[in-house]
CSV table of C-alpha atoms and ligand atoms in Angstrom, one decimal:
chain,number,residue,atom,x,y,z
J,1404,UNK,CA,-30.1,10.7,-16.9
J,1405,UNK,CA,-27.2,8.5,-17.7
J,1406,UNK,CA,-27.6,5.8,-20.3
J,1407,UNK,CA,-27.0,2.1,-19.5
J,1408,UNK,CA,-24.2,2.2,-22.0
J,1409,UNK,CA,-22.5,4.9,-20.0
J,1410,UNK,CA,-22.8,2.7,-16.9
J,1411,UNK,CA,-21.2,-0.2,-18.8
J,1412,UNK,CA,-18.3,2.0,-20.0
J,1413,UNK,CA,-17.7,3.2,-16.4
J,1414,UNK,CA,-17.8,-0.3,-15.0
J,1415,UNK,CA,-15.4,-1.6,-17.7
J,1416,UNK,CA,-12.9,1.2,-17.1
J,1417,UNK,CA,-13.1,0.7,-13.3
J,1418,UNK,CA,-12.5,-3.0,-13.8
J,1419,UNK,CA,-9.5,-2.4,-16.1
J,1420,UNK,CA,-8.1,0.4,-13.8
J,1421,UNK,CA,-7.8,-2.3,-11.2
J,1422,UNK,CA,-5.4,-4.2,-13.4
J,1423,UNK,CA,-2.9,-1.4,-14.2
J,1424,UNK,CA,-2.0,1.9,-12.9
J,1425,UNK,CA,-0.7,3.2,-9.6
J,1426,UNK,CA,-2.2,0.5,-7.3
J,1427,UNK,CA,-2.2,-2.9,-8.7
J,1428,UNK,CA,-0.4,-6.2,-8.0
J,1429,UNK,CA,-1.0,-7.1,-11.6
J,1430,UNK,CA,1.1,-4.2,-12.8
J,1431,UNK,CA,4.4,-4.7,-10.9
J,1432,UNK,CA,7.0,-1.9,-11.0
J,1433,UNK,CA,9.7,-3.4,-8.9
J,1434,UNK,CA,11.5,-6.8,-8.3
J,1435,UNK,CA,9.5,-7.6,-5.1
J,1436,UNK,CA,6.2,-6.9,-6.8
J,1437,UNK,CA,7.4,-8.9,-9.8
J,1438,UNK,CA,8.2,-11.9,-7.7
J,1439,UNK,CA,4.6,-11.9,-6.2
J,1440,UNK,CA,3.1,-11.2,-9.7
J,1441,UNK,CA,5.0,-14.2,-11.2
J,1442,UNK,CA,4.0,-16.5,-8.4
J,1443,UNK,CA,0.4,-15.4,-8.7
J,1444,UNK,CA,0.3,-16.3,-12.4
J,1445,UNK,CA,2.2,-19.5,-11.9
J,1446,UNK,CA,-0.3,-20.7,-9.2
J,1447,UNK,CA,-3.2,-19.5,-11.3
J,1448,UNK,CA,-2.0,-21.3,-14.4
J,1449,UNK,CA,-1.2,-24.6,-12.6
J,1450,UNK,CA,-4.5,-24.5,-10.6
J,1451,UNK,CA,-6.5,-23.7,-13.8
J,1452,UNK,CA,-4.9,-26.6,-15.6
J,1453,UNK,CA,-5.7,-29.0,-12.7
J,1454,UNK,CA,-9.3,-27.7,-12.5
J,1455,UNK,CA,-9.8,-28.1,-16.3
J,1456,UNK,CA,-8.4,-31.7,-16.2
J,1457,UNK,CA,-10.6,-32.6,-13.2
J,1458,UNK,CA,-13.7,-31.2,-14.9
J,1459,UNK,CA,-12.8,-33.0,-18.2
J,1460,UNK,CA,-12.3,-36.3,-16.3
J,1461,UNK,CA,-15.6,-35.8,-14.5
J,1462,UNK,CA,-17.4,-35.1,-17.8
J,1463,UNK,CA,-15.8,-38.1,-19.4
J,1464,UNK,CA,-16.8,-40.3,-16.5
J,1465,UNK,CA,-20.4,-39.1,-16.6
J,1466,UNK,CA,-20.5,-39.6,-20.4
J,1467,UNK,CA,-19.5,-43.2,-20.3
J,1468,UNK,CA,-21.3,-44.1,-17.1
J,1469,UNK,CA,-23.0,-47.5,-17.4
J,1470,UNK,CA,-25.7,-49.1,-15.4
J,1471,UNK,CA,-25.1,-50.5,-11.9
J,1472,UNK,CA,-22.9,-53.5,-11.7
J,1473,UNK,CA,-25.1,-56.6,-11.6
J,1474,UNK,CA,-23.3,-57.9,-8.6
J,1475,UNK,CA,-21.1,-55.5,-6.6
J,1476,UNK,CA,-19.2,-58.4,-5.1
J,1477,UNK,CA,-18.0,-59.8,-8.5
J,1478,UNK,CA,-14.6,-58.3,-8.8
J,1479,UNK,CA,-12.7,-58.4,-12.1
J,1480,UNK,CA,-9.0,-58.8,-11.3
J,1481,UNK,CA,-7.6,-57.1,-14.4
J,1482,UNK,CA,-9.8,-54.1,-14.2
J,1483,UNK,CA,-9.1,-53.6,-10.5
J,1484,UNK,CA,-5.3,-53.7,-11.1
J,1485,UNK,CA,-5.7,-51.1,-13.9
J,1486,UNK,CA,-7.7,-48.8,-11.7
J,1487,UNK,CA,-5.2,-49.1,-8.9
J,1488,UNK,CA,-2.4,-48.1,-11.2
J,1489,UNK,CA,-4.4,-45.1,-12.6
J,1490,UNK,CA,-5.4,-43.9,-9.1
J,1491,UNK,CA,-1.9,-44.3,-7.7
J,1492,UNK,CA,-0.4,-42.4,-10.6
J,1493,UNK,CA,-2.8,-39.5,-10.1
J,1494,UNK,CA,-2.1,-39.4,-6.4
J,1495,UNK,CA,1.6,-39.2,-7.1
J,1496,UNK,CA,1.1,-36.5,-9.7
J,1497,UNK,CA,-1.0,-34.5,-7.2
J,1498,UNK,CA,1.9,-34.8,-4.7
J,1499,UNK,CA,4.4,-33.7,-7.3
J,1500,UNK,CA,2.2,-30.7,-8.2
J,1501,UNK,CA,1.9,-29.7,-4.6
J,1502,UNK,CA,5.7,-30.0,-4.1
J,1503,UNK,CA,6.3,-28.0,-7.2
J,1504,UNK,CA,4.0,-25.2,-6.0
J,1505,UNK,CA,5.8,-25.3,-2.6
J,1506,UNK,CA,9.2,-24.9,-4.3
J,1507,UNK,CA,7.9,-22.0,-6.4
J,1508,UNK,CA,6.6,-20.3,-3.3
J,1509,UNK,CA,9.9,-20.8,-1.5
J,1510,UNK,CA,11.8,-19.4,-4.5
J,1511,UNK,CA,9.6,-16.3,-4.4
J,1512,UNK,CA,10.1,-15.9,-0.7
J,1513,UNK,CA,13.9,-15.9,-1.3
J,1514,UNK,CA,13.4,-13.1,-3.9
J,1515,UNK,CA,11.4,-11.2,-1.3
J,1516,UNK,CA,13.3,-11.8,1.9
J,1517,UNK,CA,16.8,-12.7,0.7
J,1518,UNK,CA,19.7,-10.5,1.8
J,1519,UNK,CA,19.6,-7.1,0.2
J,1520,UNK,CA,21.7,-4.0,0.9
J,1521,UNK,CA,19.4,-1.1,1.6
J,1522,UNK,CA,21.1,2.3,1.8
J,1523,UNK,CA,17.9,4.1,2.8
J,1524,UNK,CA,15.9,3.3,5.9
J,1525,UNK,CA,12.5,4.8,6.6
J,1526,UNK,CA,10.7,4.1,9.9
J,1527,UNK,CA,6.9,4.1,9.3
J,1528,UNK,CA,4.5,4.2,12.1
J,1529,UNK,CA,0.8,3.5,11.5
J,1530,UNK,CA,-1.7,5.6,13.4
J,1531,UNK,CA,-5.5,5.8,13.2
J,1532,UNK,CA,-5.6,6.9,10.3
J,1533,UNK,CA,-2.4,8.2,8.9
J,1534,UNK,CA,1.3,7.2,8.3
J,1535,UNK,CA,4.2,8.8,10.0
J,1536,UNK,CA,7.5,8.4,8.1
J,1537,UNK,CA,10.9,9.1,9.6
J,1538,UNK,CA,13.9,9.1,7.3
J,1539,UNK,CA,16.7,7.7,9.5
J,1540,UNK,CA,20.3,8.9,9.1
J,1541,UNK,CA,23.4,8.3,11.3
J,1542,UNK,CA,23.6,12.1,11.4
J,1543,UNK,CA,20.7,13.3,13.5
J,1544,UNK,CA,20.8,16.6,11.7
J,1545,UNK,CA,19.7,14.8,8.6
J,1546,UNK,CA,16.9,12.9,10.2
J,1547,UNK,CA,13.4,14.3,9.4
J,1548,UNK,CA,9.8,13.2,9.4
J,1549,UNK,CA,7.0,13.5,7.0
J,1550,UNK,CA,3.6,11.9,6.6
J,1551,UNK,CA,1.5,9.9,4.2
J,1552,UNK,CA,3.9,10.3,1.3
J,1553,UNK,CA,7.4,9.0,1.0
J,1554,UNK,CA,9.9,9.6,-1.8
J,1555,UNK,CA,12.4,6.9,-2.7
J,1556,UNK,CA,15.2,6.7,-5.3
J,1557,UNK,CA,14.6,4.3,-8.2
J,1558,UNK,CA,16.5,1.0,-8.7
J,1559,UNK,CA,17.4,0.9,-5.0
J,1560,UNK,CA,16.1,-1.3,-2.3
J,1561,UNK,CA,14.6,0.8,0.5
J,1562,UNK,CA,14.2,-0.8,4.0
J,1563,UNK,CA,10.9,0.1,5.8
J,1564,UNK,CA,10.8,-0.4,9.5
J,1565,UNK,CA,7.1,-0.8,10.4
J,1566,UNK,CA,5.6,0.1,13.7
J,1567,UNK,CA,2.2,1.0,15.1
J,1568,UNK,CA,1.1,3.3,17.8
J,1569,UNK,CA,-2.5,2.1,18.5
J,1570,UNK,CA,-3.9,-0.9,16.6
J,1571,UNK,CA,-2.6,-3.3,13.9
J,1572,UNK,CA,-2.3,-1.7,10.4
J,1573,UNK,CA,-0.9,-3.2,7.3
J,1574,UNK,CA,1.2,-1.4,4.6
J,1575,UNK,CA,0.5,-2.4,1.1
J,1576,UNK,CA,1.8,-0.7,-2.0
J,1577,UNK,CA,0.7,-3.4,-4.6
J,1578,UNK,CA,2.8,-2.2,-7.5
J,1579,UNK,CA,6.0,-2.3,-5.4
J,1580,UNK,CA,5.7,-5.0,-2.7
J,1581,UNK,CA,3.5,-7.4,-0.7
J,1582,UNK,CA,1.7,-6.6,2.5
J,1583,UNK,CA,3.3,-6.3,5.8
J,1584,UNK,CA,1.6,-5.7,9.2
J,1585,UNK,CA,2.4,-2.8,11.5
J,1586,UNK,CA,2.0,-4.2,15.0
J,1587,UNK,CA,2.1,-2.2,18.3
J,1588,UNK,CA,5.1,-3.1,20.4
J,1589,UNK,CA,7.2,-4.7,17.6
J,1590,UNK,CA,9.0,-3.8,14.4
J,1591,UNK,CA,8.5,-5.6,11.1
J,1592,UNK,CA,10.7,-5.1,8.1
J,1593,UNK,CA,9.7,-4.7,4.5
J,1594,UNK,CA,11.9,-3.9,1.6
J,1595,UNK,CA,10.5,-2.1,-1.4
J,1596,UNK,CA,12.1,-1.2,-4.7
J,1597,UNK,CA,10.8,0.7,-7.7
J,1598,UNK,CA,12.4,0.1,-11.1
J,1599,UNK,CA,10.7,3.0,-12.8
J,1600,UNK,CA,10.1,6.5,-11.7
J,1601,UNK,CA,6.5,7.2,-10.9
J,1602,UNK,CA,3.9,7.6,-8.2
J,1603,UNK,CA,2.6,4.4,-6.6
J,1604,UNK,CA,-0.4,4.4,-4.3
J,1605,UNK,CA,-0.6,2.3,-1.2
J,1606,UNK,CA,-3.4,1.5,1.2
J,1607,UNK,CA,-3.8,0.2,4.8
J,1608,UNK,CA,-4.7,-3.4,4.3
J,1609,UNK,CA,-5.8,-4.4,7.8
J,1610,UNK,CA,-9.1,-3.2,9.2
J,1611,UNK,CA,-8.1,-0.7,11.8
J,1612,UNK,CA,-11.3,1.2,12.6
J,1613,UNK,CA,-13.8,3.6,11.2
J,1614,UNK,CA,-11.5,5.4,8.7
J,1615,UNK,CA,-9.5,2.3,7.6
J,1616,UNK,CA,-10.5,2.9,4.0
J,1617,UNK,CA,-9.1,6.5,4.2
J,1618,UNK,CA,-5.6,5.5,5.2
J,1619,UNK,CA,-3.9,6.0,1.9
J,1620,UNK,CA,-0.2,6.3,1.2
J,1621,UNK,CA,1.9,7.5,-1.7
J,1622,UNK,CA,5.4,6.3,-2.8
J,1623,UNK,CA,7.0,8.7,-5.2
J,1624,UNK,CA,9.9,7.0,-6.9
J,1625,UNK,CA,12.5,9.5,-8.4
J,1626,UNK,CA,15.8,9.4,-10.1
J,1627,UNK,CA,18.6,9.6,-7.5
J,1628,UNK,CA,19.3,13.3,-8.3
J,1629,UNK,CA,15.7,14.4,-7.8
J,1630,UNK,CA,15.4,12.3,-4.7
J,1631,UNK,CA,18.5,13.9,-3.2
J,1632,UNK,CA,17.1,17.3,-4.0
J,1633,UNK,CA,13.8,16.4,-2.3
J,1634,UNK,CA,15.5,15.0,0.7
J,1635,UNK,CA,17.8,18.0,1.2
J,1636,UNK,CA,14.8,20.2,0.9
J,1637,UNK,CA,12.8,18.2,3.5
J,1638,UNK,CA,15.7,18.3,6.0
J,1639,UNK,CA,15.7,22.1,6.3
J,1640,UNK,CA,13.2,24.0,8.4
J,1641,UNK,CA,10.3,25.8,6.8
J,1642,UNK,CA,11.1,29.0,4.9
J,1643,UNK,CA,9.7,32.0,6.7
J,1644,UNK,CA,6.5,33.3,5.0
J,1645,UNK,CA,7.2,36.0,2.4
J,1646,UNK,CA,3.8,37.7,2.1
J,1647,UNK,CA,1.4,39.3,4.5
J,1648,UNK,CA,-1.4,36.7,4.2
J,1649,UNK,CA,1.0,33.8,5.0
J,1650,UNK,CA,2.7,35.8,7.8
J,1651,UNK,CA,-0.7,36.3,9.3
J,1652,UNK,CA,-1.4,32.6,8.8
J,1653,UNK,CA,1.7,31.6,10.7
J,1654,UNK,CA,0.5,33.8,13.5
J,1655,UNK,CA,-2.9,32.0,13.5
J,1656,UNK,CA,-1.2,28.7,13.5
J,1657,UNK,CA,1.1,29.5,16.4
J,1658,UNK,CA,-1.7,31.0,18.5
J,1659,UNK,CA,-4.3,28.2,18.0
J,1660,UNK,CA,-4.5,24.6,19.1
J,1661,UNK,CA,-2.7,23.4,16.0
J,1662,UNK,CA,0.7,23.6,17.7
J,1663,UNK,CA,-0.3,21.1,20.5
J,1664,UNK,CA,-0.4,18.3,17.9
J,1665,UNK,CA,1.7,19.4,14.9
J,1666,UNK,CA,5.3,20.2,14.1
J,1667,UNK,CA,6.5,23.0,11.8
J,1668,UNK,CA,10.2,23.0,12.1
J,1669,UNK,CA,11.6,26.5,12.2
J,1670,UNK,CA,8.3,28.1,13.3
J,1671,UNK,CA,8.5,26.9,16.9
J,1672,UNK,CA,5.7,24.3,16.7
J,1673,UNK,CA,6.8,20.9,18.0
J,1674,UNK,CA,3.6,18.8,18.6
J,1675,UNK,CA,4.1,15.1,17.8
J,1676,UNK,CA,0.5,13.8,17.9
J,1677,UNK,CA,-0.4,14.5,14.3
J,1678,UNK,CA,1.6,14.7,11.0
J,1679,UNK,CA,4.7,16.8,10.7
J,1680,UNK,CA,3.6,19.9,8.7
J,1681,UNK,CA,7.0,21.4,7.9
J,1682,UNK,CA,6.6,20.8,4.2
J,1683,UNK,CA,2.9,19.8,4.0
J,1684,UNK,CA,2.3,22.0,1.0
J,1685,UNK,CA,4.6,19.9,-1.1
J,1686,UNK,CA,2.5,16.8,-0.6
J,1687,UNK,CA,-0.1,15.7,-3.2
J,1688,UNK,CA,-2.8,14.9,-0.7
J,1689,UNK,CA,-3.9,15.7,2.8
J,1690,UNK,CA,-5.6,13.6,5.5
J,1691,UNK,CA,-3.9,10.3,4.2
J,1692,UNK,CA,-5.2,10.5,0.7
J,1693,UNK,CA,-8.7,11.8,1.6
J,1694,UNK,CA,-8.4,15.2,-0.2
J,1695,UNK,CA,-6.1,16.6,-3.0
J,1696,UNK,CA,-3.8,19.2,-1.6
J,1697,UNK,CA,-5.1,22.8,-2.0
J,1698,UNK,CA,-5.7,25.8,0.2
J,1699,UNK,CA,-9.5,25.1,-0.1
J,1700,UNK,CA,-9.1,21.5,0.9
J,1701,UNK,CA,-6.9,22.5,3.9
J,1702,UNK,CA,-9.5,25.1,5.0
J,1703,UNK,CA,-12.3,22.5,4.7
J,1704,UNK,CA,-10.3,20.0,6.6
J,1705,UNK,CA,-9.3,22.3,9.5
J,1706,UNK,CA,-12.8,23.7,10.0
J,1707,UNK,CA,-14.6,20.4,9.8
J,1708,UNK,CA,-12.4,17.3,9.9
J,1709,UNK,CA,-15.3,15.1,11.0
J,1710,UNK,CA,-17.1,16.1,7.8
J,1711,UNK,CA,-14.3,14.7,5.7
J,1712,UNK,CA,-13.3,11.7,7.8
J,1713,UNK,CA,-15.9,10.9,10.4
J,1714,UNK,CA,-14.3,9.6,13.6
J,1715,UNK,CA,-10.9,11.1,12.9
J,1716,UNK,CA,-9.0,12.1,16.0
J,1717,UNK,CA,-8.3,15.6,14.8
J,1718,UNK,CA,-10.6,18.0,16.6
J,1719,UNK,CA,-12.2,20.9,14.7
J,1720,UNK,CA,-10.3,24.1,15.3
J,1721,UNK,CA,-12.4,27.0,16.4
J,1722,UNK,CA,-11.4,29.9,14.1
J,1723,UNK,CA,-12.9,33.1,12.9
J,1724,UNK,CA,-13.7,33.2,9.1
J,1725,UNK,CA,-10.9,35.8,8.7
J,1726,UNK,CA,-8.4,33.4,10.3
J,1727,UNK,CA,-9.1,30.4,8.1
J,1728,UNK,CA,-8.0,31.8,4.8
J,1729,UNK,CA,-4.6,33.0,6.0
J,1730,UNK,CA,-4.0,29.7,7.9
J,1731,UNK,CA,-4.8,27.6,4.8
J,1732,UNK,CA,-2.6,29.8,2.6
J,1733,UNK,CA,0.2,29.5,5.1
J,1734,UNK,CA,0.0,25.7,5.2
J,1735,UNK,CA,-0.3,25.4,1.5
J,1736,UNK,CA,2.8,27.5,1.1
J,1737,UNK,CA,4.9,25.2,3.2
J,1738,UNK,CA,6.5,23.5,0.3
C,3090,CUA,CU1,-4.8,1.3,9.2
C,3090,CUA,CU2,-6.5,-0.1,8.2
């Protein structure tokens, strides 16, 4: 039995975890997120001040309220003039405040959407319920796709071209940028930038069906050198399996229904319905953030995807028990 004190500690840590860490607008780690963060606190401060002044004025008015005027028609000229000046001044101040907030908002928009030179472009397509990421390059040989986890170099604006294949989704990596919708039939642009190396979590922010909550996304920000190494490694095809178990696993993969939906470059699998699995073992999660990457998680996912994400479009793959382990080992080994 857990004590009430334990519950309080858990609740407090959950509340605090929402303010900092890998998925929080209040913990910005890039210039775009900082612009939104600054605007948020500016609005909060101004609105809190206005609220406090209104409540004080109300309290003061209630405190010195007198009885009803003996005759409502008896107007005292001097008092009326004073009241007119006070009310007009307050109306003007309200106008000035609103104009100030509008200017602050406009200035933030310029920081978010002003011209920026992005050297890296990633096309992200939202699907129910995962993210397809294609790293574009003028040289088609250097174009590759991955899923649910993107790597970016630090201190560089990265342009995301956002599209959707089925319904409207919304990409939101709170520590790096604001939300942007992914809409079928059109392309929206969003620039993200990380100032510090780290892993930042994102989430689909537009209700898109049953597993909307399990549509997570990771941005791994790395120093340029590490990013280049990662990118060069993603471009190449999978390394052929080097042990018996994984060789057997590739055989299972290629002879089962997996290949109709998934790509493993170099293995002869070219399905484009589900995520590209060429380097799936190098990702931190599977199923768009639903499970931590491990051979066991892969096995559980392949055998019973509906048990992990009810409603998911991936069908269960009918496999014999002696096929599941090699297949999971094979996929986990695709680094
Ligand atoms: Cu995709 Cu919510």
